[in-house]
PDB file of C-alpha atoms in Angstrom:
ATOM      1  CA  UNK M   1      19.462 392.613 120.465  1.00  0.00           C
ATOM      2  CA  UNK M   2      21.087 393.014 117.264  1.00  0.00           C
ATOM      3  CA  UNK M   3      19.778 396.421 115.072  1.00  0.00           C
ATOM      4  CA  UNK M   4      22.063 395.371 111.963  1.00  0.00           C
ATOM      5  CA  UNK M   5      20.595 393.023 110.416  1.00  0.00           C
ATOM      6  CA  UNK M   6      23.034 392.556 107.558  1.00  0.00           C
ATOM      7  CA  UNK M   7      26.016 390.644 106.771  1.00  0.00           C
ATOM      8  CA  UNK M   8      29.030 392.301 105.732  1.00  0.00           C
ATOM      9  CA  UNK M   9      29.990 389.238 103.791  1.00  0.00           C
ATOM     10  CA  UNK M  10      26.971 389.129 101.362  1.00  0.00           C
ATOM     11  CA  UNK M  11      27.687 392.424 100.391  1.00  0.00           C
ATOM     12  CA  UNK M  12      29.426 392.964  96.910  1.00  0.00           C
ATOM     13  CA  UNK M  13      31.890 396.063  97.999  1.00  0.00           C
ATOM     14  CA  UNK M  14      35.172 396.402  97.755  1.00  0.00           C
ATOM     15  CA  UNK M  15      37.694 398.932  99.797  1.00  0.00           C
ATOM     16  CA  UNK M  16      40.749 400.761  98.857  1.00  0.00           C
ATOM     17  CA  UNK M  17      43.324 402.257 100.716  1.00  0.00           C
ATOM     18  CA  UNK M  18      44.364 405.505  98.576  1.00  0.00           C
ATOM     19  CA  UNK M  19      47.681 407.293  99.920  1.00  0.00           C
ATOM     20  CA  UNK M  20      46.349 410.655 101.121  1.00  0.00           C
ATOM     21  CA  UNK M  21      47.940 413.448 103.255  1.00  0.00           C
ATOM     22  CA  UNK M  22      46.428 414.301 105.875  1.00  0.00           C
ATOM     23  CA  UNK M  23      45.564 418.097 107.194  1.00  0.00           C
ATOM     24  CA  UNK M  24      49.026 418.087 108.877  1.00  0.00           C
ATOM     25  CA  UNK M  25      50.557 417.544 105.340  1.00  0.00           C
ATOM     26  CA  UNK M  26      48.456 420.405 103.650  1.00  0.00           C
ATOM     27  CA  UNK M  27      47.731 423.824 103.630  1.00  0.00           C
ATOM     28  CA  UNK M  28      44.378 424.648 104.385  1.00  0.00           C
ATOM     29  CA  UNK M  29      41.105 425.950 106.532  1.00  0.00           C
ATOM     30  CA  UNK M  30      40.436 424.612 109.431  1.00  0.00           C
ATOM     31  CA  UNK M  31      36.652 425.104 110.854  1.00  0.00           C
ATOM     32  CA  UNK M  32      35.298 423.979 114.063  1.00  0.00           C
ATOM     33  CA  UNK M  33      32.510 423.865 116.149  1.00  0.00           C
ATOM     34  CA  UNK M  34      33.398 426.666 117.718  1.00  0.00           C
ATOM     35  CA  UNK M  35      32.674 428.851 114.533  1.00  0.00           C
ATOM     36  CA  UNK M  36      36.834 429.187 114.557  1.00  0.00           C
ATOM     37  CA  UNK M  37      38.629 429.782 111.405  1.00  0.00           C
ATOM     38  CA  UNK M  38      41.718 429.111 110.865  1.00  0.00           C
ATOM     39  CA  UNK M  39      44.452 429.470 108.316  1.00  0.00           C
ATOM     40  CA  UNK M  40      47.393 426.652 108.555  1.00  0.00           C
ATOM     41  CA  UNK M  41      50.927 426.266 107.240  1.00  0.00           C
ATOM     42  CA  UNK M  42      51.872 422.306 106.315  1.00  0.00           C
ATOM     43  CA  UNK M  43      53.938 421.056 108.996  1.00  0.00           C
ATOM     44  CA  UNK M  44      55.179 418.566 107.047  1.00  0.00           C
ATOM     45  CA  UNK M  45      55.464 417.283 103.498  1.00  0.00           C
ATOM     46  CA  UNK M  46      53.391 414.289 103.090  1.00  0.00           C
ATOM     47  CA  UNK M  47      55.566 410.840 102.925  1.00  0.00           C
ATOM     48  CA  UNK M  48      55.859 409.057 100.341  1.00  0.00           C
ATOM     49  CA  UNK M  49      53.325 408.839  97.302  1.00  0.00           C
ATOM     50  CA  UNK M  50      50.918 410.793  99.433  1.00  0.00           C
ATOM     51  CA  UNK M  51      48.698 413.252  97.685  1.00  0.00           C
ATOM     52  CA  UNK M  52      46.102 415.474  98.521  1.00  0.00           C
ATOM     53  CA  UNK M  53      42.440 414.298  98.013  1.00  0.00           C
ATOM     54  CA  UNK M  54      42.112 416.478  95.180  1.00  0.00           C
ATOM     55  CA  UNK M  55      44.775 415.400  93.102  1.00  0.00           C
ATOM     56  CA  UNK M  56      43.314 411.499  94.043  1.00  0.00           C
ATOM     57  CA  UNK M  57      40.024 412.488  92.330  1.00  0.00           C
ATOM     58  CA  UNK M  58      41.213 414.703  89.698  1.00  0.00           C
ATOM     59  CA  UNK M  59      43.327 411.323  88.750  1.00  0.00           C
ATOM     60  CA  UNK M  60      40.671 409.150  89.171  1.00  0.00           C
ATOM     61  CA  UNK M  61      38.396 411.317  86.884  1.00  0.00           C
ATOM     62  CA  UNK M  62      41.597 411.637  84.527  1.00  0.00           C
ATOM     63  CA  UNK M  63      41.768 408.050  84.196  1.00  0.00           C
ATOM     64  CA  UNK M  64      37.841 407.721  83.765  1.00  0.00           C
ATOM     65  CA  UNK M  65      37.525 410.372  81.205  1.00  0.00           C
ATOM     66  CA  UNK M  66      40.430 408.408  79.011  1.00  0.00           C
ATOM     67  CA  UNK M  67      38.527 404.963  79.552  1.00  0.00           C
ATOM     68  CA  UNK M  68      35.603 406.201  78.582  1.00  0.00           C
ATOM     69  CA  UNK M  69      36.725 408.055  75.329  1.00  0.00           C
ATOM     70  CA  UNK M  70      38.744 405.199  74.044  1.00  0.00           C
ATOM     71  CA  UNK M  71      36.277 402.477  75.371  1.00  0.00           C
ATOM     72  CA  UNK M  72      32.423 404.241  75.265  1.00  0.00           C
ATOM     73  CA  UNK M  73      30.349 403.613  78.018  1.00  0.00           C
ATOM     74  CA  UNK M  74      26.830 403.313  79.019  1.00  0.00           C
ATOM     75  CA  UNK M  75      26.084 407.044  79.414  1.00  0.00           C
ATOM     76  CA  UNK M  76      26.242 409.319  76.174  1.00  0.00           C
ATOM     77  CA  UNK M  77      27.025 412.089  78.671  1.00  0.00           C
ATOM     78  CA  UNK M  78      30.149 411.149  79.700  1.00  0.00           C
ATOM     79  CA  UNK M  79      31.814 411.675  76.415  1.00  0.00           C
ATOM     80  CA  UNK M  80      30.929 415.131  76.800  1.00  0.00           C
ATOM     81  CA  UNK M  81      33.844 417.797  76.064  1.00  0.00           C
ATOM     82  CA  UNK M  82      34.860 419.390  79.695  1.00  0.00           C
ATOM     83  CA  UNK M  83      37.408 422.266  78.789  1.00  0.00           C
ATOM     84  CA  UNK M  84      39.154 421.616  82.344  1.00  0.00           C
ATOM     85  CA  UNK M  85      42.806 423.054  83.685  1.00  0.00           C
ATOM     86  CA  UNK M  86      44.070 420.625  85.891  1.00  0.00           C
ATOM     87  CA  UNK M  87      47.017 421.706  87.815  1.00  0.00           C
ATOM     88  CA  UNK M  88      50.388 419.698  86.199  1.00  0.00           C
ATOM     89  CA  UNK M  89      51.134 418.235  89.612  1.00  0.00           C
ATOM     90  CA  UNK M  90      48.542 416.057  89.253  1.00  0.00           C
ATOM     91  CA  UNK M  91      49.162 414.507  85.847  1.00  0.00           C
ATOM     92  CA  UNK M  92      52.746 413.881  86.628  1.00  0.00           C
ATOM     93  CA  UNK M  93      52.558 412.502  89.624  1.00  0.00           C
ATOM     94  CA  UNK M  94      50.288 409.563  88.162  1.00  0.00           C
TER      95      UNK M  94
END
């Protein structure tokens, strides 16, 4: 018996395959079950165009934020003025 009833090809999605690190490729936390924490050290630099999930969305939102001012949009709140410091890594590197 079948409990998924729908059909992946009715459904209007799309998928994208962003180049991110991974936690290998980062410094960072690490928290497990366990109630461990610990600090890590990159082991690596990430290969290629690789970047960390938060310079992905801080692009992303970059890119938004431009549309949106030179093109309008459907929400008013989205031309709202956010006084935000993004880190120049990120705007370079798109």
């Amino acid at each position: 018996m079948e409990s998924n009833d729908v059909d992946p090809a009715k459904i209007q999605t799309e998928v994208f395959r962003l180049p991110s690190t991974c936690f290998a490729e980062e410094n960072g936390s690490i928290v497990n079950s366990g109630r461990w924490l610990q600090w890590h050290w990159k082991g690596a630099d990430a290969p290629g165009i690789a970047m960390t999930d938060g310079e992905i969305l801080a692009g992303i939102f970059l890119r938004l934020r431009k549309m949106y001012s030179e093109q309008g949009g459907a929400n008013p709140e989205t031309g709202a003025e956010y006084d935000l410091e993004l880190h120049q890594t990120i705007r370079t590197r798109l």
